[in-house]
Coordinates of C-alpha atoms in Angstrom, one line a residue:
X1 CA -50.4 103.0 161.9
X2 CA -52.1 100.3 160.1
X3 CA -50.3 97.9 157.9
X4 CA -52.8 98.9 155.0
X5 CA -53.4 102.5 154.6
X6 CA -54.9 104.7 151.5
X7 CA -52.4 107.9 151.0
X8 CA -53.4 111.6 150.5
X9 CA -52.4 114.9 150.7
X10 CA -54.2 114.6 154.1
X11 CA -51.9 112.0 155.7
X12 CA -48.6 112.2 153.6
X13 CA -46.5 113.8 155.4
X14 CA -47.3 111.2 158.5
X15 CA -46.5 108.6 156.1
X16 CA -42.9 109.9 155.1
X17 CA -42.5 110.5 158.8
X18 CA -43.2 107.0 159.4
X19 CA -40.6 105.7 157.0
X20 CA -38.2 107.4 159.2
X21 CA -38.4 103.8 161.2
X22 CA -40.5 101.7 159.3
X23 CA -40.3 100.5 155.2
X24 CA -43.2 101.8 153.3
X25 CA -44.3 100.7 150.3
X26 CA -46.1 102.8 147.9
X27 CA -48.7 101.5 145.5
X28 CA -49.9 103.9 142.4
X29 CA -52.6 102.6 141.0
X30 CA -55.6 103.4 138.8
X31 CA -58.7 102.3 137.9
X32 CA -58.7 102.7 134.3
X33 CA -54.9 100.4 134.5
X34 CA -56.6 96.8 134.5
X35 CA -52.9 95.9 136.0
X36 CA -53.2 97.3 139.0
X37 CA -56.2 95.1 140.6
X38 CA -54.2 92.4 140.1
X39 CA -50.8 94.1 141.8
X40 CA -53.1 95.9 144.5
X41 CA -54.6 92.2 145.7
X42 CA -51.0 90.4 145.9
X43 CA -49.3 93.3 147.8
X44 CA -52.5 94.0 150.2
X45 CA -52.0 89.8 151.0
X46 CA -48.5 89.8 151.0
X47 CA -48.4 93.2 153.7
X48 CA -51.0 91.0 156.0
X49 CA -48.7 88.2 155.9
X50 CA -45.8 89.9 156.6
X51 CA -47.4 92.2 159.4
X52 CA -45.3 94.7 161.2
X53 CA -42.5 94.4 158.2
X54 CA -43.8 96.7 156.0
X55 CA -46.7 99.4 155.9
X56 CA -48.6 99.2 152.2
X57 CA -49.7 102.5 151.1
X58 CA -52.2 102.6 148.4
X59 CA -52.4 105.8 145.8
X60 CA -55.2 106.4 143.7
X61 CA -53.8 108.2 141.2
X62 CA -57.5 109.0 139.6
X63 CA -57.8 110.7 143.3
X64 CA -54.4 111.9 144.4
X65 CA -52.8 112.9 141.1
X66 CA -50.7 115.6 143.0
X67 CA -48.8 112.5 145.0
X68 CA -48.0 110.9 141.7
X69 CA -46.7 113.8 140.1
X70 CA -44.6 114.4 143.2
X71 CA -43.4 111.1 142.8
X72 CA -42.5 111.5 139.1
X73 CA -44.3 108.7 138.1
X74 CA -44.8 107.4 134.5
X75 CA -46.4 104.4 133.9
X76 CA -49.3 102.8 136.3
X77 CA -49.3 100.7 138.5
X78 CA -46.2 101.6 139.8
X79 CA -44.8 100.5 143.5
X80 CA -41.9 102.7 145.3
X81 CA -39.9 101.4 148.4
X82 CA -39.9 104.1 150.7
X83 CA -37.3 104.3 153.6
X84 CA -36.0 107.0 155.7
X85 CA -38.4 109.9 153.3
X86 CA -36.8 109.1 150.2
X87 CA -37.7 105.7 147.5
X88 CA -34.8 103.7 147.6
X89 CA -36.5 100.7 144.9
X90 CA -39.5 100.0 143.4
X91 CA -40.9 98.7 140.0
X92 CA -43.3 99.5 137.5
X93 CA -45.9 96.9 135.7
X94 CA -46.9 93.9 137.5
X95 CA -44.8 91.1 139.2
X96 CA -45.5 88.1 140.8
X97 CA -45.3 87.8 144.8
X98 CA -41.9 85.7 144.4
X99 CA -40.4 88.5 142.3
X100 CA -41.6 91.2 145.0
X101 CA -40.9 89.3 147.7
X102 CA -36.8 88.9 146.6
X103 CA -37.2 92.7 146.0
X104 CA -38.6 93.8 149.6
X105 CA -36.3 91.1 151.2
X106 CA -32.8 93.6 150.6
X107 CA -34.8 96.5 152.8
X108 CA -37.0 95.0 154.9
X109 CA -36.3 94.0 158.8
X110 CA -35.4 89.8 159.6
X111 CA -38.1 88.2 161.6
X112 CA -35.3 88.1 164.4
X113 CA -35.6 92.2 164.4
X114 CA -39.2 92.6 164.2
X115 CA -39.0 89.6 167.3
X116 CA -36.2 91.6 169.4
X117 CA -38.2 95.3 169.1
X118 CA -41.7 93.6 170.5
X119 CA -39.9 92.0 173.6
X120 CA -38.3 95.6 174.3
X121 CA -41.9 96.9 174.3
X122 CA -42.9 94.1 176.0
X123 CA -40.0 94.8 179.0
X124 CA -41.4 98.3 179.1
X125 CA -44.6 96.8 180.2
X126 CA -43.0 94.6 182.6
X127 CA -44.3 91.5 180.8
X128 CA -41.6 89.7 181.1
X129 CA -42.8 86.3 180.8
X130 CA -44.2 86.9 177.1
X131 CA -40.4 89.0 176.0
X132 CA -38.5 85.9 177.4
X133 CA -40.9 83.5 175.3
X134 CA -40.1 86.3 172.3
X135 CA -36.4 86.8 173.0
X136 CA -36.2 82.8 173.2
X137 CA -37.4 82.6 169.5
X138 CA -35.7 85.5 168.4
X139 CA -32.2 84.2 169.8
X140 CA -33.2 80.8 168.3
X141 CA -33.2 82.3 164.9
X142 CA -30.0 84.7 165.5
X143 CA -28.2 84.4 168.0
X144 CA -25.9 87.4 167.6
X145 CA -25.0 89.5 170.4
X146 CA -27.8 92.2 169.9
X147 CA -30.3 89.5 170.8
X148 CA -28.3 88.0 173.3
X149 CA -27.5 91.1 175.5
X150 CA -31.6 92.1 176.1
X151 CA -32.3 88.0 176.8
X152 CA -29.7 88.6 179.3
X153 CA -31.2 91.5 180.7
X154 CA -34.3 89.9 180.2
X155 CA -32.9 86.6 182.2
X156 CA -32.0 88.7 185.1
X157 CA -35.4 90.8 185.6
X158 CA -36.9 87.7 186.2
X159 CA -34.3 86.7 188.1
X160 CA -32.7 83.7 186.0
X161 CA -28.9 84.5 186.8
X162 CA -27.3 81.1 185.2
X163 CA -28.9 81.9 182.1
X164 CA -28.2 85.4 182.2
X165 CA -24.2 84.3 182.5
X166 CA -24.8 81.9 180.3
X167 CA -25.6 84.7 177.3
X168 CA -23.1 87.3 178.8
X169 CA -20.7 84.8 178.6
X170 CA -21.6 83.9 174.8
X171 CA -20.6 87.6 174.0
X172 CA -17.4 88.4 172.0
X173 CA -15.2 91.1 173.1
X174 CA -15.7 93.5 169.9
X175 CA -19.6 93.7 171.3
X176 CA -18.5 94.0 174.9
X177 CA -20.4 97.8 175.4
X178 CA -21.6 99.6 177.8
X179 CA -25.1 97.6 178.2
X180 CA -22.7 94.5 178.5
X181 CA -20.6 96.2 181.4
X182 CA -24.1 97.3 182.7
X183 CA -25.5 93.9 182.9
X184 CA -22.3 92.4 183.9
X185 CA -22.5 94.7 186.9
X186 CA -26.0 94.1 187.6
X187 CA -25.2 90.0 187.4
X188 CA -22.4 90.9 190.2
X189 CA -25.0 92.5 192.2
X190 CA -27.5 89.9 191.8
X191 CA -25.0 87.1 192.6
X192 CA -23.8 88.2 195.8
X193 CA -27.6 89.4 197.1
X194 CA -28.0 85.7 196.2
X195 CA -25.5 84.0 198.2
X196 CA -26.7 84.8 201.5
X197 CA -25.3 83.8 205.0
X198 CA -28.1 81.3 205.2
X199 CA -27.8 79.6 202.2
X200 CA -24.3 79.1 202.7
X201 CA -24.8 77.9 206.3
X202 CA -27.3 75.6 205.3
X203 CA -25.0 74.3 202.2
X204 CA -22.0 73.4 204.7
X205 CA -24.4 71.9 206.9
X206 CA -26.0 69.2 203.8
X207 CA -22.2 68.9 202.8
X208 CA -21.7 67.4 206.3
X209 CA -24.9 65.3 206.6
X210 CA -26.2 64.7 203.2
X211 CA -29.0 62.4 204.8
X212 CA -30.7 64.6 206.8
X213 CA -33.5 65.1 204.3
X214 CA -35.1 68.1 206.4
X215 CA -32.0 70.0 205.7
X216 CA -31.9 69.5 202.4
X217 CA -35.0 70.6 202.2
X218 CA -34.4 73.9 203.7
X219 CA -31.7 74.6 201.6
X220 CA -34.1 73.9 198.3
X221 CA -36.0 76.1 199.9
X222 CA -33.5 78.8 200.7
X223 CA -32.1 78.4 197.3
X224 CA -35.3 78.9 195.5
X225 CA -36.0 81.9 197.0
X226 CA -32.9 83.5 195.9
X227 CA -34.2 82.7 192.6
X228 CA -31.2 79.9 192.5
X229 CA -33.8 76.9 191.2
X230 CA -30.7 75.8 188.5
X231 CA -29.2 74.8 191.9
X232 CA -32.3 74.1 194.1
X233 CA -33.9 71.8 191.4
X234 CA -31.0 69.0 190.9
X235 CA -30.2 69.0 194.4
X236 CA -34.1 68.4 195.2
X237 CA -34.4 65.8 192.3
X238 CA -31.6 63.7 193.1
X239 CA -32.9 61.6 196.4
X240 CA -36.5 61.7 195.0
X241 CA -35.4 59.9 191.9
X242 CA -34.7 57.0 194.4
X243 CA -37.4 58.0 196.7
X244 CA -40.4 59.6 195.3
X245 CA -42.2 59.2 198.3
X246 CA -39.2 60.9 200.5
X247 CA -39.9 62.3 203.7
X248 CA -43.9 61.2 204.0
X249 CA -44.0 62.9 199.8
X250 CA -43.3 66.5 201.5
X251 CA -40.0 66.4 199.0
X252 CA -41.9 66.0 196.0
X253 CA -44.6 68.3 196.8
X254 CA -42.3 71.1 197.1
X255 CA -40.3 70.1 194.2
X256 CA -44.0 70.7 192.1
X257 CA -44.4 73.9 194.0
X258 CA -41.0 75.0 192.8
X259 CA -41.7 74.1 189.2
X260 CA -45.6 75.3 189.5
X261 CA -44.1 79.0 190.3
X262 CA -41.4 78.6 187.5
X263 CA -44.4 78.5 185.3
X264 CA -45.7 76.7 182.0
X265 CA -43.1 78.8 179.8
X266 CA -39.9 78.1 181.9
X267 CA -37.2 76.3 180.0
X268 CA -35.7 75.1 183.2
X269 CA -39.2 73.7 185.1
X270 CA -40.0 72.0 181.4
X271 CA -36.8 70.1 182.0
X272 CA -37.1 69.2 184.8
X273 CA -41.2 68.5 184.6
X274 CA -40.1 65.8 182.2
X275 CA -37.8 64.6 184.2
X276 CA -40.2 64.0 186.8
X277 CA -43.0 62.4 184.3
X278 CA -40.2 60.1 183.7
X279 CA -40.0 58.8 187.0
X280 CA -44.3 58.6 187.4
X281 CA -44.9 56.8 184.1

């Protein structure tokens, strides 16, 4: 629905049904009210600057006199808050946008909420790329545990395990549910299919000779496959900070490989792309 609609008899009962998730806000109005232009304009501005918080539904009442009766209302312009099918607040006469605004901010949803309910779509469109960038913003400006348990799950679709422990672990006990023991099992899972014969071969074999560079960089290798790059990157970046050149530059090209398939938005390949710059420059 758009964030700006004009209500009738046509389309009402949609609208009520859309309150059912979503605040509307009704707007009576009248041509022969000189107030209401004024009213109309700020709350038309102020539902385009707050998009997706609130739906603004406009009500001619020179058109849709039925609505306004149904409404019981007296005086013009008059605006309702609409939740759940029934008005819950609402004013009559004109007030300014600060007034409104301190009015509409006891119903409507925090930024944090709007921010959490587009990275879910997002996930369902397997985009997670953009719902981590989303989730990353939205736990940035609330990081409660509602946030926190889908930028875990989030973390370990794309296969970030520390970070996913990380935010499991940040979890209290009275929001320890069953999506937490879901993604605690699922963390288990991906941990073990992780920590494969290989890698661990390969790990007791740098611990022995922590020179032999082409070992190393197997392991980087092995690790970064396993979507382990929290280990494979400081193990990598540690001999090229003394030796960017290391083994003929092979070292530092797969270390910009690794960060390249990380990706621009990547907290962890950010870090450690500054770290590098730092060495360059």
């Amino acid at each position: 629905m758009d964030t700006v609609i004009t209500l009738t008899k046509e389309n009402i009962q949609q609208v009520v049904d859309t309150s059912m998730e979503n605040v509307v806000v009704l707007c009576f109005w009248s041509k022969q009210s000189p107030e209401s232009t004024g009213l109309t304009q700020t709350l038309t501005t102020m539902a385009n600057q707050h998009l997706g918080r609130f739906i603004l539904a406009m009500v001619d009442c020179d058109q849709e006199m039925e609505i306004a009766n149904y409404f019981q209302i007296q005086n013009l312009p008059t605006t309702l808050v609409l939740s759940e099918g029934k008005p819950i607040d609402g004013f009559a006469g004109v007030q300014d946008e600060a007034q409104i605004a301190e009015m509409l901010d006891k119903h409507l949803p925090a930024q944090w909420q709007l921010k959490l309910n587009q990275a879910k779509a997002l996930l369902l469109e397997n985009d997670h790329a953009s719902a981590l960038h989303v989730l990353k913003e939205a736990y940035g400006e609330s990081p409660n545990a509602e946030v926190a348990l889908v930028y875990a799950d989030a973390q370990l679709m794309a296969g970030q395990l520390v970070l996913a422990q990380e935010l499991l672990d940040s979890i209290g006990l009275a929001d320890q549910d069953s999506y937490y023991q879901t993604l605690k099992a699922k963390l288990t899972l991906a941990i073990d299919a992780a920590d494969t014969p290989e890698i661990r071969e390969l790990q007791l074999a740098v611990n022995n000779d922590p020179d032999n560079i082409p070992q190393l960089l197997s392991l980087v290798k092995a690790l970064h496959q396993a979507n382990r790059n929290e280990e494979a990157l400081p193990l990598l970046f540690s001999p090229l900070s003394q030796d960017l050149s290391l083994e003929n530059g092979e070292a530092k090209q797969l270390f910009l490989e690794i960060l390249t398939a990380l990706g621009q938005g990547d907290q962890l390949a950010n870090q450690y792309r500054r770290k590098l710059y730092s060495l360059l420059y």
